[in-house]
PDB file of C-alpha atoms in Angstrom:
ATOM      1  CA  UNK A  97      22.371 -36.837 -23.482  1.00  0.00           C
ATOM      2  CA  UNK A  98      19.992 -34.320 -22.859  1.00  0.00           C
ATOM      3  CA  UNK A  99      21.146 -30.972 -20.205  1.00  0.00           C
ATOM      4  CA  UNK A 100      17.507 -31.734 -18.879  1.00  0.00           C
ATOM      5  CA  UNK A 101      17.438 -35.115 -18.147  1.00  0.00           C
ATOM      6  CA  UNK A 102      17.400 -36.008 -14.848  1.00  0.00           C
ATOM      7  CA  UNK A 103      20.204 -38.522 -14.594  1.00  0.00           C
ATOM      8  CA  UNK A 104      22.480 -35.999 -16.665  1.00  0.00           C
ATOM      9  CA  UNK A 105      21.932 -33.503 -13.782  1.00  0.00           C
ATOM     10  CA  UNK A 106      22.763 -35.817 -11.014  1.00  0.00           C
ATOM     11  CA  UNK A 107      25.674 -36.813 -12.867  1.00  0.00           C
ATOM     12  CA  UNK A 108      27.304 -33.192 -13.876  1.00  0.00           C
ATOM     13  CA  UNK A 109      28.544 -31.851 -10.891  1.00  0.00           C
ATOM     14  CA  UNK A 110      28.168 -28.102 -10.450  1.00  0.00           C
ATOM     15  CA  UNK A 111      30.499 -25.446  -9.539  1.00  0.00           C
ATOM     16  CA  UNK A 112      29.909 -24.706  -5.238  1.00  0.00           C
ATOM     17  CA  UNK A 113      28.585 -21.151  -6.206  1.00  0.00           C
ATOM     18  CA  UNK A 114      25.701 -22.687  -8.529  1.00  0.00           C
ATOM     19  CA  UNK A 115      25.000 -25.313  -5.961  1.00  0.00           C
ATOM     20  CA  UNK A 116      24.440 -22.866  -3.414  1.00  0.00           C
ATOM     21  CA  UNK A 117      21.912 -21.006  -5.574  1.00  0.00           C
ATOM     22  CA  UNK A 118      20.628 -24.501  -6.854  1.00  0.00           C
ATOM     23  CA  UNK A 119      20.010 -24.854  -3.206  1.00  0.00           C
ATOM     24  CA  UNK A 120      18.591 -21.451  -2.687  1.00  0.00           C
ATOM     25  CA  UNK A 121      16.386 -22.268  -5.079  1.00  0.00           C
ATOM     26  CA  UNK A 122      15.276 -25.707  -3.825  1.00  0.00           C
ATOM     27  CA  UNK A 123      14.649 -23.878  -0.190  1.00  0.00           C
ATOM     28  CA  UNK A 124      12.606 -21.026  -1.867  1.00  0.00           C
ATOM     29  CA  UNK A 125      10.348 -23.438  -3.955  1.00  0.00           C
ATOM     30  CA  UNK A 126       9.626 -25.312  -0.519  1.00  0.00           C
ATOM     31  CA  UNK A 127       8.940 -22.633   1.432  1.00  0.00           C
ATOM     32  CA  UNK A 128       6.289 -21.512  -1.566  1.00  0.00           C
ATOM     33  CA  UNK A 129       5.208 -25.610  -1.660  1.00  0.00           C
ATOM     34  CA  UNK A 130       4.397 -25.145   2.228  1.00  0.00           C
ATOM     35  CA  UNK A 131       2.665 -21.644   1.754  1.00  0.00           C
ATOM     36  CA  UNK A 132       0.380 -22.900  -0.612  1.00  0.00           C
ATOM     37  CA  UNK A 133      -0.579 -25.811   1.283  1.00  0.00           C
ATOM     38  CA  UNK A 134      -1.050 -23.953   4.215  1.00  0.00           C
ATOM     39  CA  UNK A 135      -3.520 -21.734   2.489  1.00  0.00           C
ATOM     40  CA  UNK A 136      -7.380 -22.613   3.079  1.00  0.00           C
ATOM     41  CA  UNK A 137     -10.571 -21.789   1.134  1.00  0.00           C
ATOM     42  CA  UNK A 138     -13.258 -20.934   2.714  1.00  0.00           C
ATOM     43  CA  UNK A 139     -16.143 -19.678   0.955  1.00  0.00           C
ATOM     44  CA  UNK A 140     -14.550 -19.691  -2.408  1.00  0.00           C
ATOM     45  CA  UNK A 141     -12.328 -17.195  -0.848  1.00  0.00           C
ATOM     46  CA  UNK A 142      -8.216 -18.099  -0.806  1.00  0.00           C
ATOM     47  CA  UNK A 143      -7.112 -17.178   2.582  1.00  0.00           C
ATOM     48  CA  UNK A 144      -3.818 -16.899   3.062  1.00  0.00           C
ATOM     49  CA  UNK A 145      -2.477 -17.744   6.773  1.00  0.00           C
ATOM     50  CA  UNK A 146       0.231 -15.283   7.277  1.00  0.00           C
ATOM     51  CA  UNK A 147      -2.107 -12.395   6.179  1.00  0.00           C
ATOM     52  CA  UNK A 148      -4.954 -13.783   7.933  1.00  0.00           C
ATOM     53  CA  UNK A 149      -8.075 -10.910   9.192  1.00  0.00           C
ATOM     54  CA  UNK A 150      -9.724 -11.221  11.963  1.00  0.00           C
ATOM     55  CA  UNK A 151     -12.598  -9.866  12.832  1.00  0.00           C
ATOM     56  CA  UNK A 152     -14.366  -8.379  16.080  1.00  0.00           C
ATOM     57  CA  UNK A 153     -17.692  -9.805  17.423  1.00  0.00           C
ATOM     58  CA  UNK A 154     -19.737  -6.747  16.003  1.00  0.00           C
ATOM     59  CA  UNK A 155     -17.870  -7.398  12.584  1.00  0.00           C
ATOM     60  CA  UNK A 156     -18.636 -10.596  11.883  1.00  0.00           C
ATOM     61  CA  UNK A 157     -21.880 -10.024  12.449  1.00  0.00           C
ATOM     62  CA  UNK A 158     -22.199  -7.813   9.941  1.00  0.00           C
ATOM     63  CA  UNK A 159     -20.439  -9.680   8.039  1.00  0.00           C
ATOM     64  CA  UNK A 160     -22.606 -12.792   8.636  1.00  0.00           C
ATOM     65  CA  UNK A 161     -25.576 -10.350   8.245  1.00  0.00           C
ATOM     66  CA  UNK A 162     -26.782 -12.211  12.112  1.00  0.00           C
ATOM     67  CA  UNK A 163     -27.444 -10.327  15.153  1.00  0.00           C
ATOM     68  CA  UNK A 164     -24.354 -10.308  17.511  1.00  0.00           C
ATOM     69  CA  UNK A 165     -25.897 -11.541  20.507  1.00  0.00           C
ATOM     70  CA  UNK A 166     -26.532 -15.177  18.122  1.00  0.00           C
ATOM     71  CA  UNK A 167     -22.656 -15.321  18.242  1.00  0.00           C
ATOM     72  CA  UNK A 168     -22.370 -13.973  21.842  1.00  0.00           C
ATOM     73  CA  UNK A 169     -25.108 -16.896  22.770  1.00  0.00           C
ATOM     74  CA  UNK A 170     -22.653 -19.181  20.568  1.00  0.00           C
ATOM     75  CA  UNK A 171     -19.588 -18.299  22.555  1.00  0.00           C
ATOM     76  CA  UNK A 172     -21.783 -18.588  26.112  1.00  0.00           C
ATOM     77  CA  UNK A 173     -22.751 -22.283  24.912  1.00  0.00           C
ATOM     78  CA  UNK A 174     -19.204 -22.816  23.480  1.00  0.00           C
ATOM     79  CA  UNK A 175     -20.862 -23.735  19.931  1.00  0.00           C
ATOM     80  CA  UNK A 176     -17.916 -21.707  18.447  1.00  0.00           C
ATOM     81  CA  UNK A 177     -14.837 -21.462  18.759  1.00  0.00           C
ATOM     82  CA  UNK A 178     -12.534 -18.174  17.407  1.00  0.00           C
ATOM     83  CA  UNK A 179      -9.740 -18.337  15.894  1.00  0.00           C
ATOM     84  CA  UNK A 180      -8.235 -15.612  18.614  1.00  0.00           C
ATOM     85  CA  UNK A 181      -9.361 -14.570  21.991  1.00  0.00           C
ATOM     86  CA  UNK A 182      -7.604 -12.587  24.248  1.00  0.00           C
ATOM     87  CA  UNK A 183      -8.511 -11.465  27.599  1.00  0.00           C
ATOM     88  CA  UNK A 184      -8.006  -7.830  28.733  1.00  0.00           C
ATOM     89  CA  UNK A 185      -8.561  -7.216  32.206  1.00  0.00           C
ATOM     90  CA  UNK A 186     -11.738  -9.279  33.204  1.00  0.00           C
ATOM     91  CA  UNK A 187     -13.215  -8.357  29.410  1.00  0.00           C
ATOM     92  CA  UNK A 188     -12.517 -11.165  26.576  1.00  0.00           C
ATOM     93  CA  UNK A 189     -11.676  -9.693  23.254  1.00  0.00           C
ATOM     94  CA  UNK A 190     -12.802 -12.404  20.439  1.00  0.00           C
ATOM     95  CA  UNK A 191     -11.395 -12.680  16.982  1.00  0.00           C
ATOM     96  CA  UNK A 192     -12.741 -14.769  14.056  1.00  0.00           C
ATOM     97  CA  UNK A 193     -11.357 -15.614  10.806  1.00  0.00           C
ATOM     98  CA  UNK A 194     -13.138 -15.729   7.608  1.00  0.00           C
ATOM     99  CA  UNK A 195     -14.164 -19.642   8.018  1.00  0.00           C
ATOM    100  CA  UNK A 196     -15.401 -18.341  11.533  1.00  0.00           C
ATOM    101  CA  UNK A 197     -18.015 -16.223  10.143  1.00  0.00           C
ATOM    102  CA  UNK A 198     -18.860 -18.751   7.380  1.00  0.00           C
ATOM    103  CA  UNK A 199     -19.699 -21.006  10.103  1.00  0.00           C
ATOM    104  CA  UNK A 200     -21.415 -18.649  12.327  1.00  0.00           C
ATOM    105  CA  UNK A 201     -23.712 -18.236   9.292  1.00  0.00           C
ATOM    106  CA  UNK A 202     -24.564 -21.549   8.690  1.00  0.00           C
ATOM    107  CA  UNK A 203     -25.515 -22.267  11.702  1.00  0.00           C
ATOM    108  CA  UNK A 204     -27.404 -19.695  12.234  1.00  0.00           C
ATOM    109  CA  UNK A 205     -29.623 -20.555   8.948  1.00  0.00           C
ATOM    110  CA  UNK A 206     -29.356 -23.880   9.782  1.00  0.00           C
ATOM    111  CA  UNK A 207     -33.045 -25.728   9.176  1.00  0.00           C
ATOM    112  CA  UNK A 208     -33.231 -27.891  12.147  1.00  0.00           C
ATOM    113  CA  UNK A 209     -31.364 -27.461  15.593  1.00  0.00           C
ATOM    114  CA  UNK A 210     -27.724 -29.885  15.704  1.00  0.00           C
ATOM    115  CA  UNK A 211     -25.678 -31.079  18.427  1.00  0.00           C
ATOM    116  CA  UNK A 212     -22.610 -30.469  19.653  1.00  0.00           C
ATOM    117  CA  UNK A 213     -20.819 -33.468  17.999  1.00  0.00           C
ATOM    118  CA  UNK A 214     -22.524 -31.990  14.340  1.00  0.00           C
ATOM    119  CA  UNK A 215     -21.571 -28.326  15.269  1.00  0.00           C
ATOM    120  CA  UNK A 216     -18.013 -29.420  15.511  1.00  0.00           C
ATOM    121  CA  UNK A 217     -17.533 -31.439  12.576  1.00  0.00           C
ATOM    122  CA  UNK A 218     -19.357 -28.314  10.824  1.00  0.00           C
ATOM    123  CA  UNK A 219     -16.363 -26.315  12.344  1.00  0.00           C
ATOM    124  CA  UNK A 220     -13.777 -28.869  10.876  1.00  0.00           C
ATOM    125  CA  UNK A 221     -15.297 -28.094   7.487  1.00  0.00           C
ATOM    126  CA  UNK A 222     -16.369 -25.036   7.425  1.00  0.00           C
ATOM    127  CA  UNK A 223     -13.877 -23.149   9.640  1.00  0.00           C
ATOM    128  CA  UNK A 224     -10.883 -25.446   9.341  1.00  0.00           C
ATOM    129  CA  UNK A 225     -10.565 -26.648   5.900  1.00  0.00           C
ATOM    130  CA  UNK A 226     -11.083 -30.370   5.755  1.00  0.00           C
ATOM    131  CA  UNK A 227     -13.554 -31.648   3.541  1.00  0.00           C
ATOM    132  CA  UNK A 228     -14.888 -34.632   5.710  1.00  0.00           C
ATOM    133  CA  UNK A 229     -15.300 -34.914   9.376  1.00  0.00           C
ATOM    134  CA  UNK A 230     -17.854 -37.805  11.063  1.00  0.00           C
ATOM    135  CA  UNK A 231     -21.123 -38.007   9.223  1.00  0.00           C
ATOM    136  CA  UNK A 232     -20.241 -34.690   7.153  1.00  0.00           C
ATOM    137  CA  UNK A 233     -18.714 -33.730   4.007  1.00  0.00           C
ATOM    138  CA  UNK A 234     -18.115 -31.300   1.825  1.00  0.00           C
ATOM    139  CA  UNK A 235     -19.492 -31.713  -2.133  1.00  0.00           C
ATOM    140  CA  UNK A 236     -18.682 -28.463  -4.030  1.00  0.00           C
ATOM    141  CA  UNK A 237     -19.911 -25.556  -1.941  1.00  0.00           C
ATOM    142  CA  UNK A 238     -23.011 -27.953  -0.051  1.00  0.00           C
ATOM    143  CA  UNK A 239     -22.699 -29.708   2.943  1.00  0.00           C
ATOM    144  CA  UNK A 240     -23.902 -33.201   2.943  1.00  0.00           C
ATOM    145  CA  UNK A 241     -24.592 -35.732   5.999  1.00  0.00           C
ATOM    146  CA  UNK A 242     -24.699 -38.757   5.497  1.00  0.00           C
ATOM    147  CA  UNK A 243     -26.484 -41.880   8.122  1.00  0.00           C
ATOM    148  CA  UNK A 244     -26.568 -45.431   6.776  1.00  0.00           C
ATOM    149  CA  UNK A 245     -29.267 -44.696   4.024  1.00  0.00           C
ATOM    150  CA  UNK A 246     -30.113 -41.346   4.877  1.00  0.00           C
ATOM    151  CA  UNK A 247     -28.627 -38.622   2.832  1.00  0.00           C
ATOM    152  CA  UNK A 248     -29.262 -35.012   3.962  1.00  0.00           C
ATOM    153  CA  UNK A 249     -27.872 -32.411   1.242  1.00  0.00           C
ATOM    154  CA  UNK A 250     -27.457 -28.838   2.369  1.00  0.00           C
ATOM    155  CA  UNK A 251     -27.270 -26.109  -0.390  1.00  0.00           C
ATOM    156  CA  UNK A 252     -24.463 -23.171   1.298  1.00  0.00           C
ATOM    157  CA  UNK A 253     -24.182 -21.252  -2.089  1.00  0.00           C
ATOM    158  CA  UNK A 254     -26.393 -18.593  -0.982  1.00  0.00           C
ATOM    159  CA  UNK A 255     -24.601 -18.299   2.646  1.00  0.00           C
ATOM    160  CA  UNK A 256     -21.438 -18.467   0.687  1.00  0.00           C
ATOM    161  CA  UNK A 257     -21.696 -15.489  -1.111  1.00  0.00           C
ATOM    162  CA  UNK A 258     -23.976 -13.302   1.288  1.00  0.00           C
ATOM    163  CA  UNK A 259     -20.615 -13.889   3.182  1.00  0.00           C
ATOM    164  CA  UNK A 260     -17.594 -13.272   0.415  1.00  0.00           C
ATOM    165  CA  UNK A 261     -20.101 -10.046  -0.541  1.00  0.00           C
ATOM    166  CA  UNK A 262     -19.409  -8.665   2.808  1.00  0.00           C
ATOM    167  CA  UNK A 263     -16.334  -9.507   2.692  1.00  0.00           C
ATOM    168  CA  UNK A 264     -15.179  -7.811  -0.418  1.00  0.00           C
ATOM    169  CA  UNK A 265     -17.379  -4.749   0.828  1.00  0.00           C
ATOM    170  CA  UNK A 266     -15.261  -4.871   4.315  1.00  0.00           C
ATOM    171  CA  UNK A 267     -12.160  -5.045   2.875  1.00  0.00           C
ATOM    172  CA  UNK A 268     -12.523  -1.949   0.684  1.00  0.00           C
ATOM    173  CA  UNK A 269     -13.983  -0.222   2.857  1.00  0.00           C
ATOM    174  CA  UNK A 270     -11.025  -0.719   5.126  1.00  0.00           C
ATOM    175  CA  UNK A 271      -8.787   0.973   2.182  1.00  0.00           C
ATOM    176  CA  UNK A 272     -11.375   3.573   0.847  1.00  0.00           C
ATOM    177  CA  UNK A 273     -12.150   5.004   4.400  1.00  0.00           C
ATOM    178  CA  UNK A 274      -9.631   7.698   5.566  1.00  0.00           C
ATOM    179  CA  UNK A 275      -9.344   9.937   9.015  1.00  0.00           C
ATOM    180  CA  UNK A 276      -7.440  12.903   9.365  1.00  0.00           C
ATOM    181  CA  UNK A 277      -7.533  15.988  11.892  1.00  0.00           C
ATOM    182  CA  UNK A 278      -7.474  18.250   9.328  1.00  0.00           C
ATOM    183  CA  UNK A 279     -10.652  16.736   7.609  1.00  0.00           C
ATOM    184  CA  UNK A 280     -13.666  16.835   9.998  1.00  0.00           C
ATOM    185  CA  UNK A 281     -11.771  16.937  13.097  1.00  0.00           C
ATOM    186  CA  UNK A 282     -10.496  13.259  12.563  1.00  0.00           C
ATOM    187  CA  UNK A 283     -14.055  11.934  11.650  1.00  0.00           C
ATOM    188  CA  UNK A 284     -14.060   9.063   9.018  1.00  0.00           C
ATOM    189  CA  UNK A 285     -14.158  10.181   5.502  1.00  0.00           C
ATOM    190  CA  UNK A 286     -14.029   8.498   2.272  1.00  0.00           C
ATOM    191  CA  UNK A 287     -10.925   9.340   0.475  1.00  0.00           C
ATOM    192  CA  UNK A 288     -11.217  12.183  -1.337  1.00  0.00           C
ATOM    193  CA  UNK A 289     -14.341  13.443  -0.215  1.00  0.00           C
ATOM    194  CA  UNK A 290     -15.741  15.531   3.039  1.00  0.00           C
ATOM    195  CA  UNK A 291     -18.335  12.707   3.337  1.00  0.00           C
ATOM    196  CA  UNK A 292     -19.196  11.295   6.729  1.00  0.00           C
ATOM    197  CA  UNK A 293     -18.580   7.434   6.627  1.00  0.00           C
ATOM    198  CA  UNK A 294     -21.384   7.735   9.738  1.00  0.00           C
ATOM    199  CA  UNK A 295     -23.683  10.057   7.973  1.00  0.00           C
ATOM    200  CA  UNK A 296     -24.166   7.695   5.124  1.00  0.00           C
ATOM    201  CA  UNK A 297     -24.314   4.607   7.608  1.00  0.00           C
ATOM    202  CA  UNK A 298     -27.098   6.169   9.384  1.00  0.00           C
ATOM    203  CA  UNK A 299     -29.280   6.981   6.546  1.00  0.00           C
ATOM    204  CA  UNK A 300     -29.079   3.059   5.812  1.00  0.00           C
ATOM    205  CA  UNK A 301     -30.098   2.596   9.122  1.00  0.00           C
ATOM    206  CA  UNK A 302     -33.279   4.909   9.125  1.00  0.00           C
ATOM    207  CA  UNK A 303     -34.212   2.666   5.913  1.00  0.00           C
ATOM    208  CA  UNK A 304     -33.524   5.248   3.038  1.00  0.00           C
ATOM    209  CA  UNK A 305     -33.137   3.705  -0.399  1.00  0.00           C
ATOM    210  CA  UNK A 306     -30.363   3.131  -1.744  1.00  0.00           C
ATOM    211  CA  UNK A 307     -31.438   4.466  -5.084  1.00  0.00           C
ATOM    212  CA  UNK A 308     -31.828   8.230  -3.284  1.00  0.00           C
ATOM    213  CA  UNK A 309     -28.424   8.332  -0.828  1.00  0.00           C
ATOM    214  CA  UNK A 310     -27.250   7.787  -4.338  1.00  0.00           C
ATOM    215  CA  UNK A 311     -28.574  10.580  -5.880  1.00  0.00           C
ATOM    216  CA  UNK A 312     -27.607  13.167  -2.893  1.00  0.00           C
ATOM    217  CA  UNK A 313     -23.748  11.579  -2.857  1.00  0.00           C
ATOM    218  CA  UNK A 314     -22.953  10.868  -6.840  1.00  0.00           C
ATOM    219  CA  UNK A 315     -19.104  11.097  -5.530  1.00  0.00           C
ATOM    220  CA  UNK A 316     -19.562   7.656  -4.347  1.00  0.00           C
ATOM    221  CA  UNK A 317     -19.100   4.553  -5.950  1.00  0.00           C
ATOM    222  CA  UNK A 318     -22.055   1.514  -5.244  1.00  0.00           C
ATOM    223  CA  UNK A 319     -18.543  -0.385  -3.543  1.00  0.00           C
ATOM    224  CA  UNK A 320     -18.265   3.003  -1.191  1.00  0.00           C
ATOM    225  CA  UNK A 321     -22.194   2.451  -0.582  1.00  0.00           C
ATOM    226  CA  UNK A 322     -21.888  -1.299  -0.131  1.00  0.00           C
ATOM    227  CA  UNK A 323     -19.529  -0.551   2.926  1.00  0.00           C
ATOM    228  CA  UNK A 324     -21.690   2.219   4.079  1.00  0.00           C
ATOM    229  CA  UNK A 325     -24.208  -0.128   4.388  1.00  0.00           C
ATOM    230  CA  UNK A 326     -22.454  -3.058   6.007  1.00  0.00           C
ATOM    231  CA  UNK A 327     -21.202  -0.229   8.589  1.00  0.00           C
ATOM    232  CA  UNK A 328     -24.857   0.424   9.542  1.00  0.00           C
ATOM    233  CA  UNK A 329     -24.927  -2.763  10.588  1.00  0.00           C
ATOM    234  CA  UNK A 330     -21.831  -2.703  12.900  1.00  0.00           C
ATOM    235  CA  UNK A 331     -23.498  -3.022  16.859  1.00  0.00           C
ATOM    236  CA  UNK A 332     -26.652  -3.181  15.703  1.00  0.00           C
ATOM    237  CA  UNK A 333     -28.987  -6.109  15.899  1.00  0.00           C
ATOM    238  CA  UNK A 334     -30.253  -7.154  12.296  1.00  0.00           C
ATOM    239  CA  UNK A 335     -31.933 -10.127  13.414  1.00  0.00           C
ATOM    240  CA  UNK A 336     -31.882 -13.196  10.758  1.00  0.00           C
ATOM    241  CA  UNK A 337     -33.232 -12.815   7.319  1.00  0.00           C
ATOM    242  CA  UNK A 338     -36.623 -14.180   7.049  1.00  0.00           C
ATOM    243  CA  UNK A 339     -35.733 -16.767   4.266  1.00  0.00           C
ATOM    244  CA  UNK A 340     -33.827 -19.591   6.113  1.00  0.00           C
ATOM    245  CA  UNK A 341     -32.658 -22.581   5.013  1.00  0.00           C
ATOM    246  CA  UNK A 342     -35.524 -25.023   3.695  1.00  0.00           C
ATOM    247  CA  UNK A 343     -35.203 -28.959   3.393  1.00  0.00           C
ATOM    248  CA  UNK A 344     -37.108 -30.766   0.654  1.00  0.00           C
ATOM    249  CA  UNK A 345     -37.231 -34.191   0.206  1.00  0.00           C
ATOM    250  CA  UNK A 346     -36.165 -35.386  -3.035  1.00  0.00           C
ATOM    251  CA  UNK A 347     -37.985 -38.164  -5.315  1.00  0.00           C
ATOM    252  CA  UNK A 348     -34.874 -40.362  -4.936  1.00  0.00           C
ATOM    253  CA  UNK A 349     -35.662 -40.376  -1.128  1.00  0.00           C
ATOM    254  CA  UNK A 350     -32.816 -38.047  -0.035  1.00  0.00           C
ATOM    255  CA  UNK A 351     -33.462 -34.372   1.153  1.00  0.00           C
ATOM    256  CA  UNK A 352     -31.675 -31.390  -0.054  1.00  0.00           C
ATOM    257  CA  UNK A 353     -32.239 -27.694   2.247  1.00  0.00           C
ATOM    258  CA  UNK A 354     -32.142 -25.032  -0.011  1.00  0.00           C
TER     259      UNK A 354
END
C-alpha cells in the first residue's frame, strides 16, 4: 500500500518526536488557514489584518481625493463608521482602514442621496468584506441593488482604482520620504536627495504642471511625484471631482451608474 494513502498513514504509527512535528505542522498550517481567511479585499487590494494601516481624517481624504469636511460631516451624521477612534482629551482621533476610504468614496460619488439602512449595508460590503447585505450585493467590482423587479447596477471600477492609485502612491511615499537633523534641519526629504517633500507639494498646489516640476527635479521618479502630489492634498479641501457617478437606464429596463 501506498506511504501516501490516507488509511496507510492512520495506520503506521509514528515515532513521538515525528508526531510532535506532525503536529507542529498541523498547528502551523491552521494558523496560515485562519490568516488567510481573515484577510479581506477591498478594492482589489489584499489587506492583511495583522498589518492593517490606518489612516488619519486628512489622509483619507486624500486618499479618497474628497474634501475632509465630507467625512467630518459623515462622522457628525454617523454615516461612517472607522475602523479606530480614540479620544484624547476632549479631541477624537479617527482612524480608517482601506475599506473605510473605499466607502467614503463611494458615497461621496454616489448618484442619488441613500439612507441610513443603504449606507450601512454599503459599509458591510464595501468596508467589511461581505459580498451581500439587504438589497445589496457585490458582482465583480460593481455594486448592484436589487427591489422586486428593479435592478440598479453601480459601476465602482473607476472609484476602485482612483483609490488603490493613492494608495500605492501613500505607501511609497511613506518608505521613499526620509527626515534627518543633519539634512535640512529635520525637514522631509526624499531619500537621497536635498529635496523638500513640502516644496514639491506646494508647487502642485499653486497648479504647476506636472510635466515642468519634472523638468526642474529629474532626481525624482513619477512614483516620488505621485506622492508629492497626493501630499498637496493633505488638509486641504479638493472638493469632489466634477464627473460623478451617472445612472443610465438600460434597454433591458435595468439602470447601470457609470
Amino acid at each position: 500500500m501506498s506511504t501516501t494513502s490516507p488509511v496507510a498513514f492512520r495506520a503506521s504509527p509514528k515515532p513521538m518526536a515525528d508526531r510532535r512535528r506532525s503536529n507542529s505542522a498541523r498547528r502551523a498550517d491552521l494558523r496560515g488557514h485562519t490568516t488567510a481567511r481573515n484577510n479581506t479585499i477591498c478594492g482589489g487590494i489584499i489587506i492583511i489584518k495583522s498589518m492593517v494601516q490606518l489612516f488619519s481624517v486628512s489622509e483619507a481624504a486624500a486618499i479618497a481625493e474628497i474634501s475632509p469636511d465630507t467625512i467630518r460631516t459623515a462622522l457628525e451624521k454617523k454615516s461612517v463608521s472607522p475602523s479606530r477612534k480614540r479620544k484624547t482629551g476632549k479631541a477624537v482621533r479617527y482612524r480608517f482602514s482601506v475599506g473605510d476610504v473605499l466607502l467614503m468614496k463611494v458615497l461621496a460619488e454616489f448618484p442619488f442621496p441613500l439612507g441610513k439602512r443603504d449606507k450601512q449595508s454599503l459599509a458591510q460590503i464595501l468596508a467589511r468584506g461581505n459580498r451581500t447585505a439587504a438589497a445589496w450585493s457585490l458582482q465583480g467590482s460593481d455594486l448592484v441593488y436589487r427591489s422586486g423587479e428593479m435592478r440598479v447596477s453601480i459601476e465602482c471600477r473607476p472609484l476602485r482604482q482612483t483609490v488603490a492609485r493613492n494608495l500605492a502612491a501613500f505607501r511609497w511615499g511613506r518608505r521613499r520620504v526620509i527626515s534627518s537633523p543633519e539634512i535640512l534641519g529635520g525637514e522631509p526629504v526624499f531619500r537621497g536627495t536635498r529635496i523638500p517633500l513640502q516644496h514639491v507639494a506646494s508647487l502642485f498646489r499653486k497648479g504647476v504642471p506636472e510635466r515642468e516640476i519634472a523638468e526642474d527635479f529629474p532626481s525624482l521618479s513619477a512614483r516620488d511625484l505621485a506622492y508629492a502630489r497626493l501630499s498637496a492634498r493633505f488638509g486641504e479641501k479638493p472638493g469632489r471631482p466634477k464627473k460623478r457617478l451617472v445612472m443610465q437606464r438600460r434597454p433591458s429596463d435595468s439602470f447601470t451608474a457609470g
